[in-house]
Coordinates of C-alpha atoms and ligand atoms in Angstrom, one line a residue:
M1 CA -26.6 -1.0 -16.8
I2 CA -27.4 -0.4 -12.7
W3 CA -27.6 -2.8 -10.8
N4 CA -30.3 -0.9 -8.1
K5 CA -31.6 1.4 -9.7
E6 CA -33.6 1.9 -6.7
M7 CA -30.5 2.5 -4.3
E8 CA -28.3 3.4 -6.9
C9 CA -29.7 6.7 -8.2
A10 CA -31.8 7.5 -4.5
D11 CA -32.9 10.9 -4.0
R12 CA -30.5 12.2 -0.8
E13 CA -33.7 12.5 1.3
T14 CA -34.5 8.5 0.4
M15 CA -31.0 7.7 1.3
R16 CA -30.7 9.4 4.2
A17 CA -33.5 8.2 5.8
L18 CA -32.2 5.0 5.2
Q19 CA -29.1 5.6 6.4
L20 CA -30.5 6.7 10.2
K21 CA -32.1 3.8 9.9
K22 CA -30.1 1.2 9.7
L23 CA -27.1 4.0 12.0
Q24 CA -29.7 3.6 14.9
Q25 CA -29.7 -0.3 13.7
T26 CA -26.1 -0.5 13.8
V27 CA -25.5 1.0 16.7
K28 CA -27.6 0.0 19.2
H29 CA -27.3 -4.2 17.9
G30 CA -23.3 -3.0 18.7
Y31 CA -23.8 -1.7 22.0
D32 CA -25.5 -4.3 23.1
N33 CA -23.7 -7.4 21.7
V34 CA -20.0 -6.3 21.5
P35 CA -18.7 -5.4 24.8
H36 CA -16.0 -2.3 23.3
Y37 CA -19.3 -0.3 22.0
Q38 CA -20.6 -0.1 25.0
K39 CA -17.9 0.6 27.6
A40 CA -16.6 2.6 24.6
M41 CA -20.1 4.4 24.1
D42 CA -20.6 4.5 28.9
E43 CA -17.3 6.5 28.5
V44 CA -19.2 9.0 26.5
G45 CA -21.9 9.0 28.5
V46 CA -24.0 8.8 25.2
K47 CA -26.5 5.5 24.8
P48 CA -27.8 3.8 21.7
E49 CA -31.1 6.7 21.7
D50 CA -28.7 9.2 21.3
I51 CA -29.1 9.0 17.7
K52 CA -31.1 10.9 16.4
T53 CA -29.7 12.0 13.5
L54 CA -27.1 11.3 10.8
E55 CA -24.7 14.3 12.3
D56 CA -25.2 12.5 15.9
I57 CA -23.0 10.1 14.8
Q58 CA -19.9 12.3 15.8
K59 CA -21.0 11.2 19.6
I60 CA -19.5 8.3 18.8
P61 CA -15.9 7.4 19.4
F62 CA -14.0 5.9 16.8
I63 CA -12.7 2.4 16.6
T64 CA -9.8 2.3 15.4
K65 CA -6.9 -0.4 14.2
E66 CA -5.5 -0.8 17.7
N67 CA -9.2 -1.9 18.9
L68 CA -9.1 -4.8 16.4
A69 CA -5.7 -5.5 18.0
E70 CA -7.4 -6.2 21.2
N71 CA -10.1 -7.8 21.2
Y72 CA -8.2 -10.4 18.5
P73 CA -9.3 -12.6 17.6
T74 CA -13.1 -12.4 17.8
G75 CA -14.0 -10.6 20.5
L76 CA -15.7 -7.0 18.4
F77 CA -18.2 -9.7 16.5
A78 CA -21.8 -9.4 18.1
K79 CA -23.1 -12.7 16.0
P80 CA -23.0 -16.3 17.7
M81 CA -20.2 -18.5 16.2
S82 CA -23.4 -20.1 15.3
E83 CA -24.6 -17.8 13.1
I84 CA -20.7 -17.0 11.6
I85 CA -20.9 -18.9 8.2
R86 CA -17.3 -17.7 6.9
I87 CA -14.2 -15.9 8.2
H88 CA -11.7 -13.7 6.7
A89 CA -8.2 -12.2 8.2
S90 CA -6.3 -9.6 6.9
S91 CA -2.7 -8.2 8.7
G92 CA -2.9 -6.5 11.5
T93 CA -0.9 -4.2 13.1
T94 CA 0.1 -6.2 16.1
G95 CA 1.5 -9.2 13.9
K96 CA -1.6 -10.1 14.7
P97 CA -4.3 -10.8 11.4
K98 CA -7.2 -8.9 11.7
I99 CA -10.0 -11.6 11.5
T100 CA -13.3 -10.7 9.5
G101 CA -16.8 -12.9 10.6
Y102 CA -20.2 -13.0 8.1
T103 CA -23.9 -14.0 8.1
Q104 CA -25.3 -14.7 5.2
N105 CA -26.5 -12.0 5.6
D106 CA -23.0 -10.1 5.0
L107 CA -22.2 -12.3 2.4
D108 CA -25.5 -11.4 -0.1
M109 CA -25.0 -8.0 0.5
W110 CA -21.4 -8.3 0.0
G111 CA -22.3 -10.1 -3.4
E112 CA -24.8 -7.5 -4.0
C113 CA -21.9 -4.7 -2.9
V114 CA -19.7 -6.2 -5.6
A115 CA -23.3 -7.2 -8.5
R116 CA -22.9 -3.2 -8.1
G117 CA -19.3 -3.2 -8.3
L118 CA -19.5 -5.5 -12.2
T119 CA -22.1 -3.9 -12.6
M120 CA -20.7 -0.6 -12.9
A121 CA -17.7 -2.7 -14.9
G122 CA -20.5 -3.5 -17.5
A123 CA -20.7 -7.0 -16.9
D124 CA -23.5 -9.4 -16.5
Q125 CA -24.5 -13.1 -16.9
N126 CA -22.9 -13.5 -20.7
D127 CA -19.3 -12.3 -19.1
I128 CA -15.9 -14.6 -17.8
V129 CA -15.6 -13.2 -15.2
Q130 CA -11.4 -14.7 -14.6
V131 CA -10.7 -13.4 -10.3
A132 CA -6.7 -13.5 -10.6
Y133 CA -7.5 -12.1 -6.8
G134 CA -5.6 -14.3 -4.1
Y135 CA -8.5 -17.1 -2.6
G136 CA -8.4 -17.6 1.0
L137 CA -8.5 -15.3 3.7
F138 CA -7.4 -12.0 1.2
T139 CA -10.8 -11.5 0.3
G140 CA -10.2 -10.3 -3.0
G141 CA -10.8 -13.6 -4.4
L142 CA -14.0 -15.0 -3.3
G143 CA -14.6 -11.5 -2.5
A144 CA -14.7 -10.6 -6.5
H145 CA -16.6 -14.6 -7.4
I146 CA -19.4 -13.6 -4.8
G147 CA -20.3 -10.8 -7.2
A148 CA -19.5 -12.3 -10.5
E149 CA -22.1 -15.1 -8.9
T150 CA -24.7 -12.8 -8.2
I151 CA -24.8 -10.7 -11.8
G152 CA -24.6 -14.6 -13.1
A153 CA -21.0 -14.2 -15.1
T154 CA -19.0 -17.8 -15.5
V155 CA -16.3 -16.8 -12.9
I156 CA -13.2 -18.4 -14.1
P157 CA -10.8 -19.0 -9.9
M158 CA -7.9 -18.6 -10.8
S159 CA -6.8 -17.6 -7.9
S160 CA -3.9 -14.8 -8.5
G161 CA 0.3 -15.9 -10.3
N162 CA 1.3 -18.4 -12.2
T163 CA 1.0 -16.0 -15.6
Q164 CA 1.4 -18.1 -18.1
K165 CA -1.9 -20.0 -17.3
Q166 CA -3.0 -17.3 -16.4
I167 CA -2.5 -15.8 -20.4
M168 CA -3.9 -19.3 -21.9
F169 CA -6.8 -18.8 -20.3
L170 CA -7.2 -15.3 -20.6
Q171 CA -7.2 -16.7 -24.5
D172 CA -8.6 -20.2 -24.4
M173 CA -11.9 -19.7 -22.2
K174 CA -13.2 -16.1 -23.8
S175 CA -12.5 -14.3 -20.4
T176 CA -14.0 -10.5 -20.7
V177 CA -13.2 -9.5 -17.6
L178 CA -10.3 -9.4 -15.9
C179 CA -10.2 -9.3 -12.2
C180 CA -6.3 -8.1 -9.3
T181 CA -4.9 -6.3 -8.0
P182 CA -3.1 -3.4 -11.2
S183 CA 0.3 -4.4 -10.2
Y184 CA -0.6 -8.0 -11.5
A185 CA -2.6 -7.0 -14.0
L186 CA 0.1 -4.8 -15.7
T187 CA 1.9 -7.9 -14.6
I188 CA -0.5 -9.5 -16.9
A189 CA -0.1 -7.2 -19.8
E190 CA 3.9 -7.2 -19.7
G191 CA 3.5 -10.9 -20.4
V192 CA 0.3 -10.5 -23.1
K193 CA 3.8 -8.6 -24.7
K194 CA 6.5 -11.1 -24.1
A195 CA 4.1 -13.8 -25.2
G196 CA 3.9 -12.8 -28.1
L197 CA 0.3 -11.6 -28.4
T198 CA -1.6 -7.9 -28.6
P199 CA -4.4 -7.1 -26.9
D200 CA -6.9 -7.7 -29.7
D201 CA -5.7 -11.7 -29.8
L202 CA -7.5 -11.5 -25.7
H203 CA -11.5 -11.0 -25.3
L204 CA -10.9 -9.2 -22.3
K205 CA -13.4 -5.4 -22.1
A206 CA -13.6 -4.4 -18.4
G207 CA -11.0 -4.8 -15.4
V208 CA -12.0 -4.1 -12.1
F209 CA -8.1 -3.6 -10.0
G210 CA -7.9 -2.7 -6.7
A211 CA -6.5 -3.4 -3.1
E212 CA -3.6 -1.4 -4.0
P213 CA -2.7 2.5 -4.5
W214 CA -2.0 3.1 -8.0
T215 CA -2.3 6.2 -9.7
Q216 CA -4.2 7.5 -13.3
G217 CA -0.7 6.9 -15.1
M218 CA -1.0 2.9 -13.8
R219 CA -4.1 3.3 -15.3
D220 CA -3.7 3.9 -18.6
S221 CA -0.4 1.7 -18.8
I222 CA -3.0 -1.5 -17.6
E223 CA -5.2 0.5 -20.6
A224 CA -3.6 0.3 -23.6
G225 CA -1.3 -3.0 -22.3
L226 CA -5.1 -4.7 -22.3
G227 CA -7.6 -3.5 -24.3
I228 CA -9.2 -2.9 -21.8
R229 CA -10.9 -0.9 -19.7
A230 CA -9.7 -0.2 -15.9
H231 CA -12.1 0.1 -12.9
D232 CA -10.9 1.1 -9.5
I233 CA -12.2 -1.2 -6.8
Y234 CA -11.9 0.1 -3.5
G235 CA -12.5 -2.0 0.1
L236 CA -11.0 -3.1 3.4
S237 CA -11.1 -6.6 5.0
E238 CA -12.7 -5.2 8.5
V239 CA -15.1 -3.5 7.0
M240 CA -16.3 -6.3 4.2
G241 CA -13.3 -7.1 1.7
P242 CA -13.7 -5.6 -2.1
G243 CA -16.9 -3.2 -3.4
V244 CA -17.8 -0.9 -0.1
S245 CA -17.2 1.5 -3.8
M246 CA -16.1 1.1 -7.5
S247 CA -15.6 4.0 -10.4
C248 CA -17.7 3.3 -13.6
E249 CA -17.7 4.3 -16.5
Y250 CA -17.2 7.8 -15.9
N251 CA -13.4 7.1 -14.3
C252 CA -14.8 10.0 -11.8
G253 CA -14.0 7.9 -8.0
M254 CA -15.4 5.6 -6.3
H255 CA -19.2 5.7 -5.6
I256 CA -19.3 4.5 -2.5
Q257 CA -22.9 2.1 -1.6
E258 CA -24.2 4.1 0.6
D259 CA -27.1 1.9 1.7
Y260 CA -24.7 0.2 3.6
F261 CA -21.6 1.9 4.3
Y262 CA -21.4 5.3 6.2
V263 CA -18.6 7.7 5.5
E264 CA -16.9 10.3 7.2
I265 CA -13.6 11.7 6.3
I266 CA -11.8 13.4 9.0
D267 CA -8.0 15.5 9.9
P268 CA -6.4 12.4 11.3
D269 CA -4.7 14.8 13.8
T270 CA -7.7 16.9 15.2
L271 CA -10.3 14.0 14.6
E272 CA -11.8 17.1 13.8
V273 CA -14.8 15.6 9.7
L274 CA -14.0 17.9 7.8
P275 CA -16.5 19.1 4.7
D276 CA -16.3 17.0 1.3
G277 CA -13.7 18.1 -1.1
E278 CA -10.6 18.0 1.8
K279 CA -8.4 15.0 1.9
G280 CA -7.8 13.0 4.9
E281 CA -8.8 9.7 6.2
L282 CA -11.6 8.0 5.3
V283 CA -13.6 6.8 8.6
I284 CA -16.5 4.1 7.6
T285 CA -19.1 2.9 9.6
T286 CA -21.3 -0.4 8.5
L287 CA -24.9 -0.6 8.2
G288 CA -27.0 -3.2 8.4
K289 CA -23.6 -5.6 9.3
E290 CA -24.5 -8.5 11.3
G291 CA -21.2 -10.5 12.0
M292 CA -19.2 -8.3 13.5
P293 CA -19.8 -3.8 12.7
L294 CA -17.8 -1.6 12.4
I295 CA -19.2 1.7 13.9
R296 CA -17.0 4.9 12.7
Y297 CA -13.9 2.7 12.3
R298 CA -10.7 4.0 10.8
T299 CA -9.2 3.0 7.8
R300 CA -5.9 5.5 7.7
D301 CA -6.6 5.4 4.4
I302 CA -6.1 8.2 2.2
C303 CA -8.9 9.9 0.0
Y304 CA -12.3 13.1 -0.2
L305 CA -15.3 12.6 -0.8
M306 CA -18.1 13.9 -4.0
R307 CA -21.3 15.1 -4.3
E308 CA -21.4 16.1 -7.9
K309 CA -24.1 14.7 -10.2
C310 CA -21.9 11.4 -12.2
E311 CA -23.0 11.6 -15.2
C312 CA -24.3 7.5 -14.7
G313 CA -26.8 8.4 -13.5
R314 CA -26.0 7.0 -9.7
T315 CA -26.6 9.9 -7.0
T316 CA -24.0 8.2 -4.5
V317 CA -21.4 9.7 -2.9
R318 CA -18.0 9.3 -4.0
M319 CA -14.7 8.6 -3.1
S320 CA -11.5 9.5 -4.7
R321 CA -8.7 7.4 -5.3
V322 CA -6.5 6.5 -2.0
F323 CA -3.9 7.8 -1.8
G324 CA -2.1 6.0 0.7
R325 CA -2.8 5.1 4.2
T326 CA -1.4 7.4 6.4
D327 CA 1.3 4.1 7.7
D328 CA 2.2 4.5 4.8
M329 CA 3.9 7.8 4.3
L330 CA 7.6 7.6 4.5
I331 CA 8.8 10.5 6.3
I332 CA 12.3 11.7 5.3
R333 CA 14.2 14.3 6.1
G334 CA 11.3 15.0 7.6
V335 CA 9.6 15.7 4.9
N336 CA 5.8 13.6 3.7
V337 CA 6.3 10.8 1.2
F338 CA 3.8 9.0 -1.1
P339 CA 4.2 6.5 -3.2
S340 CA 2.6 7.0 -4.9
Q341 CA 3.9 10.7 -5.6
V342 CA 6.6 8.4 -7.2
E343 CA 3.8 7.2 -9.1
T344 CA 2.7 9.7 -10.5
V345 CA 6.2 11.3 -11.8
I346 CA 7.1 7.7 -13.1
A347 CA 4.7 7.7 -15.4
K348 CA 6.3 10.8 -17.0
F349 CA 8.4 9.0 -18.2
S350 CA 7.7 7.3 -21.4
E351 CA 11.3 5.8 -21.3
L352 CA 10.8 4.1 -17.5
T353 CA 8.3 1.3 -16.5
M354 CA 5.8 1.4 -13.9
N355 CA 7.9 -1.6 -12.2
Y356 CA 9.8 0.9 -9.1
K357 CA 10.9 0.0 -5.9
L358 CA 12.0 2.4 -3.5
Y359 CA 14.4 2.6 -0.5
V360 CA 14.4 4.2 2.7
G361 CA 17.4 3.3 5.0
R362 CA 20.1 5.6 7.5
E363 CA 23.9 6.9 6.9
H364 CA 25.5 8.6 9.4
N365 CA 22.7 9.8 11.2
T366 CA 20.6 10.9 7.8
D367 CA 18.0 9.3 5.7
T368 CA 18.8 7.8 2.6
F369 CA 16.4 7.6 -0.2
R370 CA 16.9 5.4 -3.0
L371 CA 14.6 5.8 -6.2
A372 CA 15.3 2.0 -8.0
V373 CA 12.9 2.4 -11.4
E374 CA 13.0 0.6 -14.8
L375 CA 13.8 1.6 -18.0
A376 CA 11.3 0.6 -21.1
E377 CA 11.7 -2.2 -23.4
G378 CA 15.0 -1.9 -25.7
L379 CA 16.5 1.1 -23.6
E380 CA 20.2 -0.2 -22.2
I381 CA 21.8 1.6 -18.6
Q382 CA 25.0 0.7 -20.6
D383 CA 23.9 4.2 -22.4
I384 CA 25.7 6.3 -20.5
A385 CA 24.8 9.5 -22.1
F386 CA 21.3 9.6 -22.4
V387 CA 20.9 8.1 -18.5
E388 CA 22.6 10.3 -17.8
A389 CA 20.4 13.2 -19.2
L390 CA 17.0 11.0 -18.1
R391 CA 18.2 10.9 -14.6
S392 CA 19.3 14.7 -14.5
R393 CA 15.1 15.0 -15.7
V394 CA 13.9 12.6 -13.1
E395 CA 15.3 13.6 -10.1
H396 CA 14.1 17.1 -11.3
E397 CA 10.6 16.6 -11.1
L398 CA 11.4 14.1 -7.6
R399 CA 12.0 17.4 -6.4
D400 CA 10.4 19.1 -7.0
I401 CA 7.1 17.2 -6.0
L402 CA 8.9 16.1 -3.2
G403 CA 10.4 18.5 -1.4
I404 CA 13.5 16.4 -1.8
G405 CA 16.2 15.0 -3.3
C406 CA 16.6 11.4 -4.5
D407 CA 18.8 9.1 -5.6
I408 CA 17.6 7.4 -8.8
K409 CA 19.3 3.3 -10.3
F410 CA 17.9 2.4 -13.3
L411 CA 17.5 -0.4 -14.5
N412 CA 17.2 -2.2 -17.0
E413 CA 14.0 -4.0 -17.8
G414 CA 12.1 -6.8 -16.4
T415 CA 14.9 -7.0 -13.5
L416 CA 12.8 -6.2 -10.5
P417 CA 9.6 -8.9 -9.2
R418 CA 7.1 -9.1 -10.2
S419 CA 4.1 -8.6 -8.0
E420 CA 1.3 -10.9 -8.6
G421 CA -1.4 -9.8 -5.3
K422 CA -0.7 -6.4 -3.0
A423 CA 3.3 -5.1 -4.9
V424 CA 5.6 -4.2 -2.1
R425 CA 6.7 -1.3 -3.3
V426 CA 8.7 0.0 -0.7
E427 CA 12.2 -1.5 1.8
D428 CA 12.4 0.5 5.0
T429 CA 15.3 -0.5 6.8
R430 CA 15.1 2.6 9.4
K431 CA 12.9 0.4 11.1
L432 CA 14.9 -2.3 11.5
Ligands
DLL501 O1 -7.6 -5.5 -0.4 C1 -9.9 -5.6 -0.1 C2 -9.9 -5.7 -1.8 C3 -9.4 -7.0 -1.7 C4 -10.3 -4.5 -2.3 C5 -9.3 -6.5 -3.7 C6 -10.4 -4.4 -3.5 C7 -10.5 -5.2 -4.3 P1 -7.2 -5.2 3.0 O2 -5.9 -6.5 2.5 O3 -7.2 -5.4 4.3 O4 -8.7 -5.9 1.9 O5 -6.4 -3.9 2.7 C8 -6.9 -3.5 2.7 O6 -6.2 -2.1 0.9 O7 -8.2 -0.4 3.5 C9 -7.0 -0.2 1.1 O8 -5.6 0.4 1.6 C10 -6.6 -1.0 0.4 N1 -6.4 -0.6 -1.1 C11 -7.7 -2.1 -0.7 N2 -8.9 -0.7 -2.4 C12 -7.9 -0.6 -2.8 C13 -7.8 1.0 -4.2 C14 -8.3 -5.9 0.6 N3 -9.4 0.5 -4.7 C15 -6.5 -1.9 2.4 N4 -7.3 1.6 -4.0 C16 -7.3 -0.5 1.9 C17 -6.3 1.9 -3.3 C18 -6.6 -0.1 -1.6 N5 -5.9 0.8 -2.6

């Protein structure tokens, strides 16, 4: 099923014409109501009327996370507070949160976007959607919630945590769709197994997982552990929340809701716009968002765009999974390392679980890099011969992918703390 065929399957020309119209309105709305945009555009001598084609967007300067901090808390709002009916926030770069304000129309748009996503997961009004993202300032809980309500499903607003209770509700309420972070889905899958249950004891058919980077290996573990099809959902608070894009049943990238978001990929160093297929930083312009429009927002998320036809019939541009954020990238002994690269290696070893943590430090003026990872159930760190053979295989594979060595500490299964939201994968003491 497709929630909104007219928009999700529009031909290119129709979509581009709609995007241009909405872009022109957005730029004018921003310029007229937000001093930041007026100043930034005046500085480069661009007026809203100069936006005559979609490509003209490149005349407008980017807006960054630093600009958001400078305008804390509500300096980027384009509507009076009397029209702002909801606030969300996420942690910011300077310690102050990034605040977002929504009008009623913005919330309707959000509901529409997430409704499209849940429909991609095969959900409709007959489904029971268990929302195990956190509720509150974080957009995960209320974002999934508004989408599930829009499709008329039964929503269970569990919020995150209390895994035993989550499992009880999955069983007793016969929930069919689970929404949470991928790392929490893994924690729930582990809890199901520990309770002596199998996926057959549950009624789940799909999961809608996002808010943190995850790999195909992680997806395979979740799908096997819960007996479901796992979908990837992307979004960020400043821009809206979950639902900017989502993967369909063909799992070939995430369909972007192009009538609401115009996307570009740039080289984060040269700021040049890159062609489809090339990996770079995602830049998003909101189309039609009233409360806090964002024009050329540098997300810092690394991905690439795809426009080849998707089997599902949707014609919208797709983004690859997010490989990480430019600010998640670790530079260890001069080499760029993304935690997701390590996760890809871990997933190749059935002897390991997907529970891991990276520790980066500095000793004698040299960076140290250690991976702590749990052995699969039934394997013991006391089995020295086995552990040493495994260490050499994992070390070899990591060096191949990362280009640097890594000390590995194996732990018995169940040792590392379990995630209930966004997993904290890295401890970098060099910055302390
Ligand atoms: O994480 C919104 C969200 C909630 C998305 C629930 C999906 C599901 P923030 O807390 O502002 O908002 O964090 C946004 O999380 O810039 C990405 O770096 C990362 N992120 C979000 N979705 C994905 C995903 C929410 N599917 C930041 N894959 C973004 C990888 C993701 N990273």
